[in-house]
Amino acid sequence: MNSHYFGVFFRGMAMGAADVVPGVSGGTVAFITNIYDELIESIKSCNLVALKALFQQGPSAFWQHINGNFLLCLFLGIAVSVVSLAKFISYGLEQYPQFVSAFFFGLILASAWFVYRQIPAAKGRLLWLLGGVAAAIGIGVIHPGQLTVTPLTVFLSGALAICAMILPGISGSFILLLMGMYEPIIGAIKSFDITIALCFALGCACGLLAFVRVLSWLLHQHRAPLLALLTGILLGSLSIIWPWKALGDLQDGHGSMVTAANILPWQSEMSLAGIALCVLLMIAGLLLVLGLESISQRKQEQQPESY
C-alpha cells in the first residue's frame, strides 16, 4: 500500500514537471503511467454525494469516496514538482531551449505512439487523428496575446489551462503562453506571490471539477474518437516543440512580433556537437517513456497475483 502511493507521488512529480513546460502535458504522463482513468474518476467523485457522505457518515467515508489517498499523493507530487522545478525549468528554457525542447520532443513522440496503441478498433479513427494534428498545428501558429494580469484574468487562465493540462497531448502551459500569462504565473510561483498563485490555483480547481465530468463521459462513451483526437494533437504538437527554429519579425497593428519557423537541424547555426546532443536527448526522452510504459505494464500484470 505505502509503496503504491509512493509511486503515485513520483508520478505526480513527473506530471508537475511536464506541466511547467510549454508543449508538454501532464495528462500525457498520467496516461502513459496508467493512472489516467483513476485520476479522472477520482476527481469526478468530488461531488455532492461526497459531501453527503462527509456529513452523514463522517470524514473517513468522505475520504474513501473521493479516493483521498491517491489524490493527496498525486497533487502533493505535482505541487512539490512545480514549486521546486519552476525556477530550474524556466532557466533551462531561457538558456538551453533547444536541448529542453529536444528532450520533450522524444517524450511526446513516444507518448503519441503509446496513446495510439490504446485506441479501440472503430470507424473514423483516422479522421479524428488528422483532425487532432490540424488542431495542434493551428494552435501552434497562433501568435501569443497579452492579457492584463488581474485576479480575475489569473483565475480564468487557471480554469482554461487546467482543462488543457488534464488532456493527454494538450499543454496547459502553452495555452498560458498564448494568453500572455505564462511568465506572470511562473514568476509568481518563483517569487511565492501568494495572491497570484492562490487565484490561479482556485481557477484550476474550479475548471478541473467542471471539465472532468465531460472528460469522464467522453472516455466512457466515445473513447476511440477521443484517443484518436488526442493522438493527433500529440503528433501535431511536435511542430510546436521542434528544437530548430528560424526567428523572424512580423509586423502587425501592435508593432513588431517575434515569430519562429521550423527548419532542418543543418540549416540552423547550431554546431554539429549541439545537433548530436539534441538527437541524443530526443532518444533519451523516447526511451524514458518506453521504460515507464514497460514498468507500468509489468506492475499491471503482477497485480492480480498479489490478491
Coordinates of C-alpha atoms in Angstrom, one line a residue:
M1 CA 0.0 0.0 0.0
N2 CA 2.7 2.5 1.0
S3 CA 4.9 1.7 -2.0
H4 CA 1.9 2.2 -4.3
Y5 CA 1.2 5.7 -3.1
F6 CA 4.9 6.5 -3.1
G7 CA 4.8 5.6 -6.8
V8 CA 1.7 7.9 -7.2
F9 CA 3.7 10.7 -5.6
F10 CA 6.5 10.4 -8.1
R11 CA 4.0 10.2 -11.0
G12 CA 2.6 13.5 -9.7
M13 CA 6.1 15.0 -9.7
A14 CA 6.5 13.9 -13.3
M15 CA 3.2 15.4 -14.2
G16 CA 4.1 18.7 -12.5
A17 CA 7.4 18.9 -14.4
A18 CA 5.7 18.3 -17.7
D19 CA 3.0 20.9 -17.0
V20 CA 5.7 23.6 -16.4
V21 CA 7.0 23.2 -20.0
P22 CA 5.0 24.8 -22.9
G23 CA 4.2 22.0 -25.4
V24 CA 4.1 19.1 -22.9
S25 CA 1.0 17.9 -21.0
G26 CA 0.8 16.4 -17.5
G27 CA -2.1 14.4 -18.7
T28 CA 0.2 12.6 -21.1
V29 CA 2.4 11.5 -18.2
A30 CA -0.7 10.3 -16.3
F31 CA -1.8 8.3 -19.4
I32 CA 1.5 6.5 -20.0
T33 CA 1.9 5.6 -16.4
N34 CA -1.6 4.0 -16.3
I35 CA -3.2 6.3 -13.7
Y36 CA -5.3 8.4 -16.1
D37 CA -8.6 6.7 -15.7
E38 CA -8.2 6.5 -11.9
L39 CA -7.3 10.2 -11.8
I40 CA -10.4 11.2 -13.9
E41 CA -12.8 9.1 -11.8
S42 CA -11.3 10.2 -8.5
I43 CA -11.7 13.9 -9.4
K44 CA -15.2 13.2 -10.7
S45 CA -16.1 11.7 -7.3
C46 CA -15.6 15.1 -5.6
N47 CA -19.3 15.9 -5.8
L48 CA -22.5 16.3 -3.8
V49 CA -22.5 12.6 -3.0
A50 CA -19.1 13.1 -1.3
L51 CA -20.4 16.0 0.7
K52 CA -23.4 13.9 1.8
A53 CA -21.1 11.1 2.9
L54 CA -19.0 13.7 4.8
F55 CA -22.0 15.0 6.9
Q56 CA -23.8 11.7 7.3
Q57 CA -21.1 9.1 7.6
G58 CA -18.0 11.2 8.6
P59 CA -14.6 12.1 7.2
S60 CA -13.5 8.5 6.8
A61 CA -16.4 7.7 4.4
F62 CA -15.8 11.0 2.5
W63 CA -12.1 10.3 2.1
Q64 CA -12.7 6.8 0.9
H65 CA -15.4 8.0 -1.6
I66 CA -13.0 10.5 -3.3
N67 CA -10.0 8.1 -3.2
G68 CA -8.3 10.6 -1.0
N69 CA -5.0 8.9 -0.5
F70 CA -4.5 8.7 -4.3
L71 CA -5.4 12.4 -4.9
L72 CA -3.4 13.6 -1.9
C73 CA -0.2 11.8 -3.0
L74 CA -0.7 12.8 -6.7
F75 CA -1.4 16.5 -6.2
L76 CA 1.3 16.8 -3.5
G77 CA 3.8 15.4 -6.0
I78 CA 2.5 17.9 -8.6
A79 CA 2.8 20.8 -6.2
V80 CA 6.3 19.8 -5.0
S81 CA 7.5 19.5 -8.6
V82 CA 6.0 22.8 -9.8
V83 CA 7.4 24.8 -6.9
S84 CA 10.8 23.1 -6.9
L85 CA 11.3 22.8 -10.7
A86 CA 9.7 26.0 -11.9
K87 CA 12.9 28.0 -11.5
F88 CA 15.1 25.2 -12.9
I89 CA 12.9 24.5 -16.0
S90 CA 12.4 28.2 -16.6
Y91 CA 16.2 28.7 -16.5
G92 CA 16.6 25.7 -18.9
L93 CA 14.0 27.2 -21.3
E94 CA 15.8 30.5 -21.3
Q95 CA 19.4 29.3 -21.5
Y96 CA 19.1 26.0 -23.3
P97 CA 15.7 26.0 -25.1
Q98 CA 16.8 23.7 -27.9
F99 CA 18.1 21.0 -25.6
V100 CA 15.0 21.1 -23.4
S101 CA 12.8 21.0 -26.5
A102 CA 14.7 18.1 -27.9
F103 CA 14.2 16.0 -24.8
F104 CA 10.5 16.7 -24.6
F105 CA 10.2 16.1 -28.4
G106 CA 11.3 12.5 -27.7
L107 CA 8.8 12.3 -24.8
I108 CA 5.9 13.4 -26.9
L109 CA 6.8 11.2 -29.9
A110 CA 6.8 8.1 -27.7
S111 CA 3.7 9.2 -25.9
A112 CA 1.8 9.6 -29.2
W113 CA 2.8 6.0 -30.1
F114 CA 1.6 4.8 -26.7
V115 CA -1.8 6.6 -26.8
Y116 CA -2.3 5.4 -30.4
R117 CA -1.9 1.8 -29.3
Q118 CA -4.7 2.3 -26.8
I119 CA -7.3 3.3 -29.4
P120 CA -10.1 0.7 -29.7
A121 CA -11.0 -0.5 -33.1
A122 CA -13.6 1.9 -34.5
K123 CA -14.6 3.6 -37.8
G124 CA -13.4 7.1 -38.4
R125 CA -10.3 6.9 -36.2
L126 CA -8.0 8.3 -38.9
L127 CA -10.3 11.3 -39.5
W128 CA -10.2 12.1 -35.8
L129 CA -6.4 11.7 -35.7
L130 CA -5.9 14.0 -38.7
G131 CA -8.3 16.5 -37.0
G132 CA -6.1 16.4 -33.9
V133 CA -3.0 17.1 -35.9
A134 CA -4.7 20.0 -37.7
A135 CA -5.9 21.4 -34.4
A136 CA -2.5 21.3 -32.7
I137 CA -0.7 22.8 -35.7
G138 CA -3.4 25.5 -35.8
I139 CA -2.9 26.3 -32.1
G140 CA 0.9 26.5 -32.8
V141 CA 0.6 29.2 -35.4
I142 CA -1.5 31.4 -33.2
H143 CA 0.6 34.3 -32.1
P144 CA 0.8 34.9 -28.3
G145 CA -1.5 37.6 -26.9
Q146 CA -1.3 39.5 -23.7
L147 CA -3.9 39.8 -21.0
T148 CA -3.7 42.3 -18.2
V149 CA -2.7 40.5 -15.0
T150 CA -5.6 40.8 -12.5
P151 CA -7.1 38.3 -10.0
L152 CA -10.0 37.6 -12.4
T153 CA -7.8 37.0 -15.5
V154 CA -5.5 34.8 -13.5
F155 CA -8.4 32.8 -12.2
L156 CA -9.9 32.4 -15.7
S157 CA -6.5 31.5 -17.1
G158 CA -6.1 28.8 -14.5
A159 CA -9.6 27.4 -15.3
L160 CA -8.8 27.2 -19.0
A161 CA -5.2 25.9 -18.6
I162 CA -6.2 23.0 -16.3
C163 CA -8.6 21.8 -18.9
A164 CA -5.7 21.5 -21.3
M165 CA -3.3 20.1 -18.7
I166 CA -5.6 17.2 -17.9
L167 CA -5.8 16.2 -21.6
P168 CA -3.0 14.0 -23.0
G169 CA -1.3 16.0 -25.7
I170 CA -2.5 19.5 -25.0
S171 CA -0.2 21.7 -23.0
G172 CA -1.8 24.0 -20.4
S173 CA 1.5 25.9 -20.3
F174 CA 1.3 26.6 -24.0
I175 CA -2.3 27.8 -23.5
L176 CA -1.0 30.2 -20.9
L177 CA 1.7 31.3 -23.3
L178 CA -0.9 32.1 -26.0
M179 CA -2.7 34.3 -23.5
G180 CA 0.5 36.0 -22.3
M181 CA 0.0 34.6 -18.8
Y182 CA 2.8 32.1 -18.7
E183 CA 5.6 34.4 -17.5
P184 CA 3.4 36.1 -14.8
I185 CA 2.3 32.7 -13.4
I186 CA 5.8 31.2 -13.5
G187 CA 7.1 34.4 -11.9
A188 CA 4.5 34.3 -9.2
I189 CA 5.5 30.7 -8.4
K190 CA 9.2 31.5 -8.3
S191 CA 8.7 34.6 -6.1
F192 CA 6.0 33.0 -3.9
D193 CA 3.4 35.6 -4.8
I194 CA 0.5 34.2 -2.7
T195 CA -2.2 36.3 -4.3
I196 CA -1.5 35.4 -7.9
A197 CA -0.7 31.8 -7.0
L198 CA -3.9 31.4 -5.0
C199 CA -6.1 32.9 -7.7
F200 CA -4.5 30.6 -10.3
A201 CA -5.0 27.5 -8.0
L202 CA -8.6 28.4 -7.4
G203 CA -9.2 28.7 -11.1
C204 CA -7.5 25.4 -11.7
A205 CA -9.7 23.7 -9.1
C206 CA -13.0 25.1 -10.5
G207 CA -12.1 24.4 -14.1
L208 CA -11.0 20.8 -13.2
L209 CA -14.1 19.9 -11.3
A210 CA -16.3 21.3 -14.1
F211 CA -14.4 19.8 -17.1
V212 CA -13.6 16.3 -15.6
R213 CA -17.3 15.3 -15.8
V214 CA -17.3 15.9 -19.6
L215 CA -14.0 14.1 -20.0
S216 CA -15.2 11.1 -18.0
W217 CA -18.3 10.9 -20.2
L218 CA -16.2 11.0 -23.4
L219 CA -13.8 8.3 -22.1
H220 CA -16.7 6.0 -21.4
Q221 CA -19.0 6.8 -24.4
H222 CA -16.6 7.9 -27.1
R223 CA -13.2 6.5 -26.1
A224 CA -11.9 5.7 -29.6
P225 CA -12.6 9.1 -31.2
L226 CA -11.2 10.9 -28.1
L227 CA -8.0 8.9 -28.0
A228 CA -7.6 9.2 -31.8
L229 CA -8.0 13.0 -31.5
L230 CA -5.5 13.2 -28.6
T231 CA -3.0 11.1 -30.6
G232 CA -3.3 13.6 -33.5
I233 CA -2.9 16.5 -31.0
L234 CA 0.3 14.9 -29.7
L235 CA 1.7 14.4 -33.2
G236 CA 0.7 18.0 -34.2
S237 CA 2.3 19.4 -31.1
L238 CA 5.7 18.1 -32.3
S239 CA 5.8 21.0 -34.6
I240 CA 5.4 23.4 -31.6
I241 CA 8.3 21.9 -29.7
W242 CA 10.6 21.2 -32.6
P243 CA 14.1 22.3 -31.4
W244 CA 15.4 24.0 -34.5
K245 CA 13.6 27.2 -35.5
A246 CA 14.4 30.3 -37.5
L247 CA 13.3 33.6 -35.8
G248 CA 11.8 36.4 -37.7
D249 CA 9.8 39.6 -37.2
L250 CA 6.1 40.0 -38.1
Q251 CA 4.6 43.5 -38.3
D252 CA 1.0 43.8 -37.1
G253 CA -1.2 46.6 -35.7
H254 CA 0.6 46.5 -32.4
G255 CA 4.1 46.7 -33.7
S256 CA 6.8 44.0 -34.3
M257 CA 6.3 40.5 -33.1
V258 CA 8.9 37.7 -33.0
T259 CA 7.9 34.6 -35.0
A260 CA 9.5 31.2 -35.3
A261 CA 9.5 28.8 -38.3
N262 CA 10.7 25.2 -38.1
I263 CA 13.9 24.5 -40.0
L264 CA 16.1 21.4 -40.5
P265 CA 19.0 20.9 -38.0
W266 CA 21.8 21.6 -40.5
Q267 CA 20.0 24.9 -41.5
S268 CA 20.4 26.2 -38.0
E269 CA 23.5 27.9 -36.5
M270 CA 23.9 25.0 -34.0
S271 CA 27.2 23.2 -34.1
L272 CA 27.5 19.5 -35.1
A273 CA 28.1 18.6 -31.4
G274 CA 24.9 20.5 -30.4
I275 CA 22.8 18.8 -33.0
A276 CA 24.2 15.4 -31.9
L277 CA 23.3 16.3 -28.3
C278 CA 19.8 17.2 -29.3
V279 CA 19.4 13.9 -31.1
L280 CA 20.6 12.0 -28.0
L281 CA 18.2 13.9 -25.8
M282 CA 15.4 13.0 -28.1
I283 CA 16.3 9.4 -27.9
A284 CA 16.6 9.7 -24.1
G285 CA 13.1 11.2 -23.9
L286 CA 11.7 8.4 -26.1
L287 CA 13.4 5.7 -24.0
L288 CA 12.2 7.2 -20.8
V289 CA 8.5 6.9 -21.9
L290 CA 9.1 3.4 -23.2
G291 CA 10.7 2.5 -19.9
L292 CA 7.8 3.9 -17.9
E293 CA 5.4 2.0 -20.1
S294 CA 7.3 -1.2 -19.6
I295 CA 7.5 -0.8 -15.8
S296 CA 3.7 0.1 -15.6
Q297 CA 2.8 -2.9 -17.7
R298 CA 4.8 -5.3 -15.6
K299 CA 3.2 -4.0 -12.4
Q300 CA -0.2 -4.3 -14.0
E301 CA 0.5 -7.9 -14.9
Q302 CA 1.7 -8.7 -11.4
Q303 CA -1.2 -7.0 -9.7
P304 CA -3.7 -10.0 -9.8
E305 CA -1.1 -12.2 -8.2
S306 CA -1.0 -10.1 -5.1
Y307 CA -4.6 -10.7 -4.2

